PDB file of C-alpha atoms in Angstrom:
ATOM      1  CA  MET R   1       8.778  10.347 -21.735  1.00 96.00           C
ATOM      2  CA  ARG R   2       7.515   8.479 -18.968  1.00 98.00           C
ATOM      3  CA  VAL R   3       6.266   5.121 -20.186  1.00 98.00           C
ATOM      4  CA  PHE R   4       4.322   2.615 -18.538  1.00 98.00           C
ATOM      5  CA  ILE R   5       4.139  -1.220 -20.273  1.00 97.00           C
ATOM      6  CA  SER R   6       1.986  -4.254 -18.968  1.00 96.00           C
ATOM      7  CA  GLY R   7       0.777  -7.234 -20.667  1.00 92.00           C
ATOM      8  CA  GLY R   8       0.770 -11.067 -20.220  1.00 87.00           C
ATOM      9  CA  CYS R   9       3.784 -13.125 -20.043  1.00 83.00           C
ATOM     10  CA  LYS R  10       5.861 -13.782 -23.007  1.00 79.00           C
ATOM     11  CA  ASN R  11       3.950 -10.898 -25.036  1.00 82.00           C
ATOM     12  CA  GLY R  12       7.070  -8.779 -25.737  1.00 85.00           C
ATOM     13  CA  LYS R  13       7.138  -6.285 -22.934  1.00 91.00           C
ATOM     14  CA  SER R  14      10.697  -6.559 -22.223  1.00 88.00           C
ATOM     15  CA  TYR R  15      11.474  -6.400 -26.174  1.00 88.00           C
ATOM     16  CA  TYR R  16       9.572  -3.137 -26.450  1.00 93.00           C
ATOM     17  CA  ALA R  17      10.847  -1.713 -23.143  1.00 95.00           C
ATOM     18  CA  LEU R  18      14.482  -2.278 -24.213  1.00 94.00           C
ATOM     19  CA  ARG R  19      13.787  -0.378 -27.491  1.00 94.00           C
ATOM     20  CA  LEU R  20      11.742   2.462 -25.989  1.00 96.00           C
ATOM     21  CA  ALA R  21      14.726   3.024 -23.356  1.00 97.00           C
ATOM     22  CA  LYS R  22      17.296   3.009 -26.141  1.00 95.00           C
ATOM     23  CA  ALA R  23      15.109   5.291 -28.342  1.00 96.00           C
ATOM     24  CA  GLN R  24      15.047   7.921 -25.287  1.00 96.00           C
ATOM     25  CA  HIS R  25      18.773   7.843 -24.784  1.00 95.00           C
ATOM     26  CA  ASN R  26      19.932  11.134 -25.551  1.00 90.00           C
ATOM     27  CA  GLY R  27      23.699  11.110 -24.443  1.00 88.00           C
ATOM     28  CA  GLY R  28      23.150  10.847 -20.747  1.00 91.00           C
ATOM     29  CA  GLY R  29      23.449   7.412 -18.884  1.00 95.00           C
ATOM     30  CA  LEU R  30      21.420   4.320 -20.235  1.00 96.00           C
ATOM     31  CA  PHE R  31      20.484   2.431 -17.251  1.00 97.00           C
ATOM     32  CA  TYR R  32      18.719  -0.984 -16.825  1.00 96.00           C
ATOM     33  CA  VAL R  33      17.289  -1.263 -13.129  1.00 97.00           C
ATOM     34  CA  ALA R  34      17.182  -4.932 -12.453  1.00 94.00           C
ATOM     35  CA  THR R  35      14.658  -5.796  -9.536  1.00 96.00           C
ATOM     36  CA  MET R  36      14.984  -9.701  -9.361  1.00 91.00           C
ATOM     37  CA  LYS R  37      16.395 -11.425  -6.566  1.00 88.00           C
ATOM     38  CA  PRO R  38      17.412 -14.813  -7.738  1.00 86.00           C
ATOM     39  CA  THR R  39      16.512 -17.516  -5.383  1.00 85.00           C
ATOM     40  CA  ASP R  40      17.232 -20.592  -7.718  1.00 89.00           C
ATOM     41  CA  ALA R  41      18.691 -21.949 -10.883  1.00 91.00           C
ATOM     42  CA  GLU R  42      15.766 -21.114 -12.893  1.00 90.00           C
ATOM     43  CA  ASP R  43      15.951 -17.503 -11.773  1.00 87.00           C
ATOM     44  CA  ARG R  44      19.479 -17.117 -12.648  1.00 90.00           C
ATOM     45  CA  GLU R  45      19.009 -18.607 -16.074  1.00 91.00           C
ATOM     46  CA  ARG R  46      16.393 -16.022 -16.604  1.00 85.00           C
ATOM     47  CA  ILE R  47      18.783 -12.953 -15.366  1.00 87.00           C
ATOM     48  CA  ASP R  48      21.401 -14.680 -17.680  1.00 89.00           C
ATOM     49  CA  ARG R  49      19.214 -14.876 -20.562  1.00 86.00           C
ATOM     50  CA  HIS R  50      18.130 -11.035 -20.166  1.00 84.00           C
ATOM     51  CA  ARG R  51      21.754  -9.898 -19.689  1.00 86.00           C
ATOM     52  CA  ARG R  52      22.396 -11.722 -23.060  1.00 87.00           C
ATOM     53  CA  GLU R  53      19.686 -10.045 -24.843  1.00 83.00           C
ATOM     54  CA  ARG R  54      20.792  -6.481 -23.454  1.00 87.00           C
ATOM     55  CA  GLU R  55      24.554  -7.272 -24.816  1.00 87.00           C
ATOM     56  CA  GLY R  56      25.649  -4.602 -27.060  1.00 89.00           C
ATOM     57  CA  TRP R  57      22.850  -2.201 -26.088  1.00 91.00           C
ATOM     58  CA  GLY R  58      24.981  -0.047 -24.119  1.00 92.00           C
ATOM     59  CA  PHE R  59      23.058  -0.354 -20.861  1.00 95.00           C
ATOM     60  CA  ALA R  60      24.633  -0.063 -17.490  1.00 95.00           C
ATOM     61  CA  THR R  61      22.956  -2.642 -14.893  1.00 94.00           C
ATOM     62  CA  VAL R  62      21.830  -1.175 -11.428  1.00 95.00           C
ATOM     63  CA  GLU R  63      20.637  -3.705  -9.232  1.00 94.00           C
ATOM     64  CA  GLN R  64      17.830  -2.546  -7.090  1.00 97.00           C
ATOM     65  CA  PRO R  65      15.780  -5.118  -5.573  1.00 96.00           C
ATOM     66  CA  THR R  66      14.008  -3.082  -2.961  1.00 96.00           C
ATOM     67  CA  GLY R  67      13.964   0.722  -1.921  1.00 96.00           C
ATOM     68  CA  ILE R  68      13.594   1.502  -5.577  1.00 98.00           C
ATOM     69  CA  GLU R  69      14.343   5.352  -5.006  1.00 97.00           C
ATOM     70  CA  GLY R  70      17.657   4.323  -4.236  1.00 97.00           C
ATOM     71  CA  VAL R  71      18.546   4.409  -7.804  1.00 97.00           C
ATOM     72  CA  LEU R  72      18.290   8.304  -7.559  1.00 97.00           C
ATOM     73  CA  GLY R  73      21.308   8.402  -5.506  1.00 95.00           C
ATOM     74  CA  LYS R  74      23.339   6.121  -7.910  1.00 95.00           C
ATOM     75  CA  CYS R  75      22.573   7.127 -11.375  1.00 95.00           C
ATOM     76  CA  SER R  76      22.108  10.755 -12.964  1.00 93.00           C
ATOM     77  CA  PRO R  77      18.516  11.382 -13.400  1.00 93.00           C
ATOM     78  CA  GLY R  78      19.379  12.840 -16.884  1.00 94.00           C
ATOM     79  CA  GLY R  79      19.689   9.755 -18.198  1.00 96.00           C
ATOM     80  CA  SER R  80      17.149   7.191 -19.975  1.00 98.00           C
ATOM     81  CA  PHE R  81      15.968   4.464 -17.501  1.00 98.00           C
ATOM     82  CA  LEU R  82      14.301   1.022 -17.701  1.00 98.00           C
ATOM     83  CA  ILE R  83      12.975  -0.432 -14.672  1.00 98.00           C
ATOM     84  CA  ASP R  84      12.048  -4.184 -15.064  1.00 94.00           C
ATOM     85  CA  SER R  85       9.653  -4.732 -13.082  1.00 95.00           C
ATOM     86  CA  VAL R  86       7.005  -3.563 -10.483  1.00 97.00           C
ATOM     87  CA  THR R  87       6.012  -7.220  -9.924  1.00 96.00           C
ATOM     88  CA  ALA R  88       9.588  -8.158  -8.580  1.00 95.00           C
ATOM     89  CA  LEU R  89       9.790  -4.790  -6.585  1.00 97.00           C
ATOM     90  CA  LEU R  90       6.507  -5.575  -4.848  1.00 97.00           C
ATOM     91  CA  PHE R  91       7.092  -8.861  -4.252  1.00 95.00           C
ATOM     92  CA  ASN R  92      10.742  -8.345  -2.614  1.00 95.00           C
ATOM     93  CA  GLU R  93       8.942  -5.618  -0.500  1.00 95.00           C
ATOM     94  CA  MET R  94       6.090  -7.839   0.606  1.00 95.00           C
ATOM     95  CA  PHE R  95       7.892 -11.086   0.877  1.00 92.00           C
ATOM     96  CA  PRO R  96      11.655 -10.315   2.084  1.00 89.00           C
ATOM     97  CA  VAL R  97      13.986 -13.481   2.360  1.00 80.00           C
ATOM     98  CA  GLY R  98      13.775 -14.804   5.771  1.00 74.00           C
ATOM     99  CA  GLY R  99      11.784 -12.306   7.576  1.00 68.00           C
ATOM    100  CA  THR R 100       9.174  -9.681   8.022  1.00 68.00           C
ATOM    101  CA  SER R 101       9.300  -6.687   5.869  1.00 61.00           C
ATOM    102  CA  GLY R 102      10.971  -3.685   7.195  1.00 61.00           C
ATOM    103  CA  CYS R 103       8.670  -0.875   6.180  1.00 67.00           C
ATOM    104  CA  GLY R 104       7.994   0.801   9.347  1.00 72.00           C
ATOM    105  CA  ALA R 105       4.737   2.738   9.470  1.00 80.00           C
ATOM    106  CA  ILE R 106       3.628   2.432   5.657  1.00 90.00           C
ATOM    107  CA  SER R 107       2.722  -0.959   3.856  1.00 94.00           C
ATOM    108  CA  PRO R 108       5.052  -2.586   1.460  1.00 95.00           C
ATOM    109  CA  ALA R 109       2.622  -1.721  -1.047  1.00 96.00           C
ATOM    110  CA  GLU R 110       2.847   1.941  -0.146  1.00 97.00           C
ATOM    111  CA  LYS R 111       6.430   1.891   0.177  1.00 97.00           C
ATOM    112  CA  THR R 112       6.869   0.382  -3.498  1.00 97.00           C
ATOM    113  CA  GLU R 113       4.204   2.966  -4.869  1.00 98.00           C
ATOM    114  CA  LEU R 114       5.742   6.139  -3.136  1.00 97.00           C
ATOM    115  CA  GLY R 115       9.240   5.031  -4.310  1.00 98.00           C
ATOM    116  CA  LEU R 116       8.166   4.593  -7.676  1.00 98.00           C
ATOM    117  CA  LEU R 117       6.375   7.844  -7.946  1.00 98.00           C
ATOM    118  CA  ARG R 118       9.310   9.604  -6.725  1.00 98.00           C
ATOM    119  CA  VAL R 119      11.643   8.048  -9.241  1.00 98.00           C
ATOM    120  CA  ILE R 120       9.334   8.734 -12.027  1.00 96.00           C
ATOM    121  CA  ASP R 121       9.036  12.429 -10.849  1.00 97.00           C
ATOM    122  CA  SER R 122      12.676  12.863 -10.762  1.00 97.00           C
ATOM    123  CA  ILE R 123      13.385  11.174 -14.211  1.00 97.00           C
ATOM    124  CA  GLU R 124      12.128  12.494 -17.506  1.00 95.00           C
ATOM    125  CA  ASN R 125      13.058   9.429 -19.700  1.00 97.00           C
ATOM    126  CA  ILE R 126      11.951   6.461 -17.907  1.00 98.00           C
ATOM    127  CA  VAL R 127      10.218   3.098 -18.959  1.00 98.00           C
ATOM    128  CA  ILE R 128       8.591   0.858 -16.302  1.00 98.00           C
ATOM    129  CA  VAL R 129       7.399  -2.686 -16.993  1.00 97.00           C
ATOM    130  CA  SER R 130       4.839  -4.312 -15.197  1.00 97.00           C
ATOM    131  CA  ASP R 131       2.796  -7.748 -15.360  1.00 96.00           C
ATOM    132  CA  TYR R 132      -1.033  -8.013 -16.142  1.00 95.00           C
ATOM    133  CA  ILE R 133      -1.991 -10.851 -13.877  1.00 95.00           C
ATOM    134  CA  TYR R 134      -5.698  -9.884 -13.325  1.00 95.00           C
ATOM    135  CA  SER R 135      -7.643 -11.909 -15.762  1.00 94.00           C
ATOM    136  CA  ASP R 136      -7.729 -15.580 -14.664  1.00 93.00           C
ATOM    137  CA  ALA R 137     -10.505 -17.765 -13.093  1.00 91.00           C
ATOM    138  CA  MET R 138      -8.360 -19.073 -10.123  1.00 89.00           C
ATOM    139  CA  VAL R 139      -9.361 -18.284  -6.633  1.00 88.00           C
ATOM    140  CA  TYR R 140      -6.456 -17.278  -4.689  1.00 92.00           C
ATOM    141  CA  GLY R 141      -5.352 -17.531  -0.951  1.00 94.00           C
ATOM    142  CA  ASP R 142      -5.368 -14.006   0.901  1.00 95.00           C
ATOM    143  CA  LEU R 143      -1.676 -13.791   0.456  1.00 93.00           C
ATOM    144  CA  THR R 144      -1.551 -13.877  -3.193  1.00 94.00           C
ATOM    145  CA  GLU R 145      -4.813 -11.934  -3.884  1.00 95.00           C
ATOM    146  CA  ASN R 146      -3.440  -9.085  -1.451  1.00 96.00           C
ATOM    147  CA  TYR R 147      -0.276  -9.231  -3.557  1.00 96.00           C
ATOM    148  CA  ARG R 148      -2.443  -9.066  -6.772  1.00 96.00           C
ATOM    149  CA  LYS R 149      -4.709  -6.238  -5.603  1.00 97.00           C
ATOM    150  CA  ALA R 150      -1.709  -4.196  -4.477  1.00 97.00           C
ATOM    151  CA  LEU R 151       0.234  -4.798  -7.922  1.00 97.00           C
ATOM    152  CA  ALA R 152      -3.096  -3.425  -9.563  1.00 97.00           C
ATOM    153  CA  GLY R 153      -3.130  -0.333  -7.280  1.00 97.00           C
ATOM    154  CA  ILE R 154       0.558   0.461  -7.996  1.00 98.00           C
ATOM    155  CA  ASP R 155      -0.060  -0.105 -11.854  1.00 98.00           C
ATOM    156  CA  CYS R 156      -3.184   2.274 -11.839  1.00 98.00           C
ATOM    157  CA  ALA R 157      -1.219   4.974 -10.008  1.00 98.00           C
ATOM    158  CA  LEU R 158       1.479   4.570 -12.501  1.00 98.00           C
ATOM    159  CA  ALA R 159      -0.545   4.505 -15.799  1.00 98.00           C
ATOM    160  CA  LYS R 160      -1.979   7.924 -14.326  1.00 97.00           C
ATOM    161  CA  ARG R 161       1.167   9.450 -13.705  1.00 98.00           C
ATOM    162  CA  CYS R 162       2.961   8.312 -16.986  1.00 98.00           C
ATOM    163  CA  ASP R 163       2.767  10.001 -20.533  1.00 98.00           C
ATOM    164  CA  ILE R 164       2.501   6.859 -22.347  1.00 98.00           C
ATOM    165  CA  VAL R 165       0.788   3.588 -21.377  1.00 98.00           C
ATOM    166  CA  LEU R 166       1.202   0.488 -23.488  1.00 97.00           C
ATOM    167  CA  GLU R 167      -0.033  -3.174 -23.464  1.00 96.00           C
ATOM    168  CA  ALA R 168       1.975  -5.844 -25.267  1.00 92.00           C
ATOM    169  CA  ALA R 169      -0.145  -8.134 -26.866  1.00 86.00           C
ATOM    170  CA  TYR R 170       1.950 -10.958 -28.634  1.00 80.00           C
ATOM    171  CA  SER R 171       4.400  -8.614 -30.176  1.00 77.00           C
ATOM    172  CA  ASN R 172       1.781  -5.997 -31.018  1.00 84.00           C
ATOM    173  CA  LEU R 173       1.425  -2.878 -28.956  1.00 91.00           C
ATOM    174  CA  VAL R 174      -1.878  -1.443 -27.682  1.00 94.00           C
ATOM    175  CA  VAL R 175      -1.585   2.235 -26.869  1.00 96.00           C
ATOM    176  CA  HIS R 176      -4.002   3.001 -24.189  1.00 97.00           C
ATOM    177  CA  LYS R 177      -2.435   6.498 -23.453  1.00 97.00           C
ATOM    178  CA  GLY R 178      -0.173   8.993 -25.589  1.00 97.00           C
ATOM    179  CA  LYS R 179      -0.603   7.746 -29.164  1.00 95.00           C
ATOM    180  CA  GLU R 180       0.919  10.805 -30.533  1.00 95.00           C
ATOM    181  CA  LEU R 181       3.808  10.970 -27.855  1.00 95.00           C
ATOM    182  CA  LEU R 182       4.562   7.269 -28.643  1.00 95.00           C
ATOM    183  CA  GLY R 183       4.698   7.940 -32.732  1.00 93.00           C
ATOM    184  CA  LYS R 184       7.670  10.627 -32.130  1.00 90.00           C
ATOM    185  CA  LEU R 185       9.374   7.826 -30.118  1.00 91.00           C
ATOM    186  CA  TYR R 186       8.314   4.943 -32.414  1.00 86.00           C
ATOM    187  CA  ASP R 187      10.546   6.642 -35.332  1.00 85.00           C
ATOM    188  CA  LYS R 188      13.608   6.293 -33.183  1.00 86.00           C
ATOM    189  CA  MET R 189      13.119   2.624 -32.229  1.00 85.00           C
ATOM    190  CA  LEU R 190      15.188   0.156 -33.768  1.00 68.00           C
TER     191      LEU R 190
ATOM    192  CA  MET M   1     -26.750  -1.101 -21.927  1.00 97.00           C
ATOM    193  CA  VAL M   2     -23.147  -0.202 -21.290  1.00 98.00           C
ATOM    194  CA  LEU M   3     -20.983  -3.113 -20.728  1.00 97.00           C
ATOM    195  CA  VAL M   4     -17.658  -2.470 -18.713  1.00 98.00           C
ATOM    196  CA  PHE M   5     -15.188  -5.284 -18.554  1.00 97.00           C
ATOM    197  CA  GLY M   6     -11.510  -5.954 -17.416  1.00 96.00           C
ATOM    198  CA  GLY M   7      -9.226  -7.622 -15.299  1.00 96.00           C
ATOM    199  CA  ALA M   8      -9.644  -7.647 -11.492  1.00 97.00           C
ATOM    200  CA  TYR M   9      -8.839  -4.293  -9.646  1.00 97.00           C
ATOM    201  CA  GLN M  10      -8.425  -2.402 -12.869  1.00 97.00           C
ATOM    202  CA  GLY M  11     -10.828   0.490 -11.978  1.00 97.00           C
ATOM    203  CA  LYS M  12     -14.171  -0.506 -13.726  1.00 98.00           C
ATOM    204  CA  LEU M  13     -16.493   0.461 -10.755  1.00 98.00           C
ATOM    205  CA  ALA M  14     -14.562   3.785 -10.371  1.00 97.00           C
ATOM    206  CA  TYR M  15     -15.071   4.335 -14.100  1.00 98.00           C
ATOM    207  CA  ALA M  16     -18.715   3.716 -13.976  1.00 98.00           C
ATOM    208  CA  LYS M  17     -19.274   5.823 -10.930  1.00 97.00           C
ATOM    209  CA  GLU M  18     -17.578   8.967 -12.065  1.00 97.00           C
ATOM    210  CA  ARG M  19     -18.866   8.790 -15.676  1.00 97.00           C
ATOM    211  CA  PHE M  20     -22.451   8.266 -14.801  1.00 97.00           C
ATOM    212  CA  GLY M  21     -22.440   9.884 -11.312  1.00 97.00           C
ATOM    213  CA  LEU M  22     -23.389   6.747  -9.252  1.00 96.00           C
ATOM    214  CA  THR M  23     -23.624   6.640  -5.538  1.00 96.00           C
ATOM    215  CA  ALA M  24     -23.438   3.507  -3.464  1.00 96.00           C
ATOM    216  CA  ALA M  25     -27.461   3.179  -3.440  1.00 97.00           C
ATOM    217  CA  ASP M  26     -27.188   2.970  -7.403  1.00 98.00           C
ATOM    218  CA  VAL M  27     -24.911  -0.169  -7.215  1.00 98.00           C
ATOM    219  CA  TYR M  28     -26.074  -3.754  -7.130  1.00 98.00           C
ATOM    220  CA  ARG M  29     -23.165  -5.856  -5.805  1.00 98.00           C
ATOM    221  CA  CYS M  30     -23.740  -9.489  -6.956  1.00 98.00           C
ATOM    222  CA  SER M  31     -22.505 -12.395  -4.641  1.00 98.00           C
ATOM    223  CA  SER M  32     -21.542 -15.889  -5.476  1.00 96.00           C
ATOM    224  CA  GLY M  33     -24.160 -17.089  -2.782  1.00 97.00           C
ATOM    225  CA  GLU M  34     -27.122 -15.292  -4.330  1.00 97.00           C
ATOM    226  CA  ALA M  35     -28.708 -16.986  -7.425  1.00 97.00           C
ATOM    227  CA  GLY M  36     -31.643 -14.436  -7.770  1.00 97.00           C
ATOM    228  CA  MET M  37     -31.506 -12.243 -10.840  1.00 97.00           C
ATOM    229  CA  PRO M  38     -29.913  -8.464 -10.051  1.00 97.00           C
ATOM    230  CA  VAL M  39     -32.393  -6.159 -11.185  1.00 95.00           C
ATOM    231  CA  GLY M  40     -33.762  -2.598 -10.210  1.00 95.00           C
ATOM    232  CA  LYS M  41     -30.159  -0.832  -9.888  1.00 97.00           C
ATOM    233  CA  LYS M  42     -28.516   1.278 -12.587  1.00 97.00           C
ATOM    234  CA  THR M  43     -25.290  -0.523 -12.268  1.00 98.00           C
ATOM    235  CA  VAL M  44     -24.844  -4.329 -11.705  1.00 98.00           C
ATOM    236  CA  TYR M  45     -21.399  -4.964 -10.219  1.00 98.00           C
ATOM    237  CA  GLU M  46     -19.372  -8.120 -10.801  1.00 98.00           C
ATOM    238  CA  ILE M  47     -22.163  -9.971 -12.723  1.00 98.00           C
ATOM    239  CA  ASP M  48     -19.438 -12.838 -12.969  1.00 98.00           C
ATOM    240  CA  LYS M  49     -20.357 -13.478  -9.328  1.00 98.00           C
ATOM    241  CA  TRP M  50     -23.942 -13.812 -10.042  1.00 98.00           C
ATOM    242  CA  ILE M  51     -22.753 -16.197 -12.806  1.00 98.00           C
ATOM    243  CA  LEU M  52     -21.061 -18.369 -10.307  1.00 98.00           C
ATOM    244  CA  ALA M  53     -24.250 -18.580  -8.064  1.00 98.00           C
ATOM    245  CA  LEU M  54     -26.177 -19.642 -11.169  1.00 98.00           C
ATOM    246  CA  VAL M  55     -23.336 -22.542 -12.025  1.00 98.00           C
ATOM    247  CA  LYS M  56     -23.310 -23.558  -8.332  1.00 97.00           C
ATOM    248  CA  ALA M  57     -27.016 -23.979  -8.228  1.00 98.00           C
ATOM    249  CA  ASP M  58     -27.205 -25.643 -11.580  1.00 97.00           C
ATOM    250  CA  ILE M  59     -29.287 -23.095 -13.222  1.00 98.00           C
ATOM    251  CA  ASP M  60     -29.156 -22.367 -17.157  1.00 97.00           C
ATOM    252  CA  VAL M  61     -26.897 -19.577 -17.601  1.00 97.00           C
ATOM    253  CA  SER M  62     -27.828 -18.824 -21.289  1.00 97.00           C
ATOM    254  CA  GLU M  63     -31.658 -18.661 -20.256  1.00 97.00           C
ATOM    255  CA  SER M  64     -30.820 -16.292 -17.315  1.00 98.00           C
ATOM    256  CA  MET M  65     -28.738 -14.214 -19.205  1.00 97.00           C
ATOM    257  CA  LYS M  66     -31.618 -13.574 -21.746  1.00 97.00           C
ATOM    258  CA  GLN M  67     -33.927 -12.502 -18.920  1.00 98.00           C
ATOM    259  CA  PHE M  68     -31.256 -10.523 -17.331  1.00 98.00           C
ATOM    260  CA  ILE M  69     -30.741  -8.463 -20.514  1.00 98.00           C
ATOM    261  CA  SER M  70     -34.474  -7.905 -21.139  1.00 97.00           C
ATOM    262  CA  SER M  71     -34.665  -6.690 -17.464  1.00 97.00           C
ATOM    263  CA  ASN M  72     -31.556  -4.375 -17.700  1.00 97.00           C
ATOM    264  CA  ARG M  73     -31.711  -2.432 -20.818  1.00 96.00           C
ATOM    265  CA  ASP M  74     -30.627   0.768 -19.296  1.00 97.00           C
ATOM    266  CA  ALA M  75     -28.118  -0.515 -16.737  1.00 98.00           C
ATOM    267  CA  THR M  76     -24.460  -0.439 -16.876  1.00 98.00           C
ATOM    268  CA  VAL M  77     -22.931  -3.917 -16.367  1.00 98.00           C
ATOM    269  CA  ILE M  78     -19.590  -4.605 -14.944  1.00 98.00           C
ATOM    270  CA  CYS M  79     -17.968  -8.187 -15.262  1.00 97.00           C
ATOM    271  CA  ASN M  80     -14.276  -9.344 -14.425  1.00 97.00           C
ATOM    272  CA  ASP M  81     -12.688 -10.761 -17.341  1.00 95.00           C
ATOM    273  CA  ILE M  82     -11.579 -14.255 -16.030  1.00 95.00           C
ATOM    274  CA  SER M  83     -10.790 -15.613 -19.587  1.00 90.00           C
ATOM    275  CA  CYS M  84      -7.007 -15.306 -19.650  1.00 86.00           C
ATOM    276  CA  GLY M  85      -5.405 -17.779 -17.116  1.00 83.00           C
ATOM    277  CA  VAL M  86      -4.445 -21.435 -16.903  1.00 82.00           C
ATOM    278  CA  VAL M  87      -7.788 -23.842 -17.167  1.00 88.00           C
ATOM    279  CA  PRO M  88      -8.511 -24.345 -13.692  1.00 90.00           C
ATOM    280  CA  ALA M  89      -8.292 -27.630 -11.896  1.00 90.00           C
ATOM    281  CA  ASP M  90     -11.533 -27.499 -10.423  1.00 93.00           C
ATOM    282  CA  SER M  91     -14.780 -28.715 -12.541  1.00 95.00           C
ATOM    283  CA  LEU M  92     -16.840 -25.809 -11.077  1.00 95.00           C
ATOM    284  CA  LEU M  93     -14.494 -23.000 -11.819  1.00 95.00           C
ATOM    285  CA  ARG M  94     -13.958 -24.460 -15.325  1.00 95.00           C
ATOM    286  CA  LYS M  95     -17.803 -24.257 -15.817  1.00 95.00           C
ATOM    287  CA  TRP M  96     -17.952 -20.858 -14.487  1.00 96.00           C
ATOM    288  CA  ARG M  97     -15.150 -19.528 -16.616  1.00 95.00           C
ATOM    289  CA  GLU M  98     -16.701 -20.944 -19.853  1.00 94.00           C
ATOM    290  CA  ALA M  99     -20.053 -19.450 -18.636  1.00 96.00           C
ATOM    291  CA  VAL M 100     -18.568 -15.885 -17.985  1.00 96.00           C
ATOM    292  CA  GLY M 101     -16.968 -15.914 -21.524  1.00 94.00           C
ATOM    293  CA  LYS M 102     -20.302 -16.914 -23.277  1.00 94.00           C
ATOM    294  CA  SER M 103     -22.300 -14.377 -21.086  1.00 96.00           C
ATOM    295  CA  LEU M 104     -19.738 -11.688 -21.891  1.00 95.00           C
ATOM    296  CA  ALA M 105     -20.191 -12.168 -25.615  1.00 94.00           C
ATOM    297  CA  GLU M 106     -24.026 -12.200 -25.290  1.00 95.00           C
ATOM    298  CA  LEU M 107     -23.989  -9.135 -23.126  1.00 96.00           C
ATOM    299  CA  SER M 108     -21.714  -7.198 -25.295  1.00 95.00           C
ATOM    300  CA  ARG M 109     -24.089  -8.116 -28.748  1.00 95.00           C
ATOM    301  CA  ALA M 110     -26.846  -6.488 -26.487  1.00 96.00           C
ATOM    302  CA  SER M 111     -25.014  -3.682 -25.349  1.00 97.00           C
ATOM    303  CA  ASP M 112     -25.096  -0.110 -27.088  1.00 97.00           C
ATOM    304  CA  GLU M 113     -21.440   0.315 -25.929  1.00 97.00           C
ATOM    305  CA  THR M 114     -18.691  -2.005 -24.445  1.00 97.00           C
ATOM    306  CA  VAL M 115     -15.735  -0.576 -22.640  1.00 97.00           C
ATOM    307  CA  ARG M 116     -12.474  -2.435 -21.372  1.00 96.00           C
ATOM    308  CA  LEU M 117     -10.292  -1.100 -18.720  1.00 97.00           C
ATOM    309  CA  PHE M 118      -6.661  -1.328 -18.289  1.00 97.00           C
ATOM    310  CA  CYS M 119      -4.719   0.059 -15.384  1.00 97.00           C
ATOM    311  CA  GLY M 120      -7.624   2.583 -14.977  1.00 97.00           C
ATOM    312  CA  ILE M 121      -7.628   3.578 -18.641  1.00 97.00           C
ATOM    313  CA  PRO M 122     -10.745   3.053 -20.462  1.00 97.00           C
ATOM    314  CA  SER M 123     -10.994   1.819 -24.132  1.00 95.00           C
ATOM    315  CA  ARG M 124     -14.115   1.546 -26.241  1.00 95.00           C
ATOM    316  CA  VAL M 125     -14.295  -1.693 -27.705  1.00 93.00           C
ATOM    317  CA  LYS M 126     -17.796  -1.285 -29.165  1.00 94.00           C
TER     318      LYS M 126
END
């Protein structure tokens, strides 16, 4: 099943995403696609915390901070995948460390969206995590506003293509799409 | 009245256009620089921007909303949900945020149907 999950921070997205990916594991590989490029101690601490949370779950960690379709060459597509997160992937493509983005004729947002769509078209069992950053009263500069708009565009495209769309709401799940499919998966969740 | 709300860029206008077969001419696009009441179109888009114009001009939002509702009984009203972030440091934006929240509650009470958009997917909440 292709699952898209979003929501505000600290709402339990990663918690559910791990369990959903594990529930979809059917003997093939179990892959955690890590997308964050650590830039400081706080990032490294967050990555360590996530690693500790995954310990004992059997995930192989695959680093893919840019060019997400690269995972197709590294992992068997018959496995169960977890990509966490769209937010970091887009950020890495739009704001590369020490330079301008090298996406050629297409924009970083298009590159991210096309890459993710290629990945979900090639993989049957996948959970993709994004962040819902669209309901505040801040007025942002163009740089941030363009990023927000691009992320929302990718979220909508992924939600359209996925079988199940979930919103984590403080440890509860709101099912926006695929209620019956989720029911089958839910029985297998820890 | 149908109320459609959700975060920025969640596909609110696309949803209303598809569901009600609207064209650009059916849509009143609110602006934060125009405090005059939106009226006369099938759809009022981004009423939060009109509310910002009211707050800026120091016009009573609650009273304006009552008039708006009685003049737009058959309209589809679209609003950005701006309620879930950090409290803005700017006092105007703080007033705006609260006014939008109160107005959404008022509009939802007056609506026949309320729909929330999440990543392009509608959920009927009323």
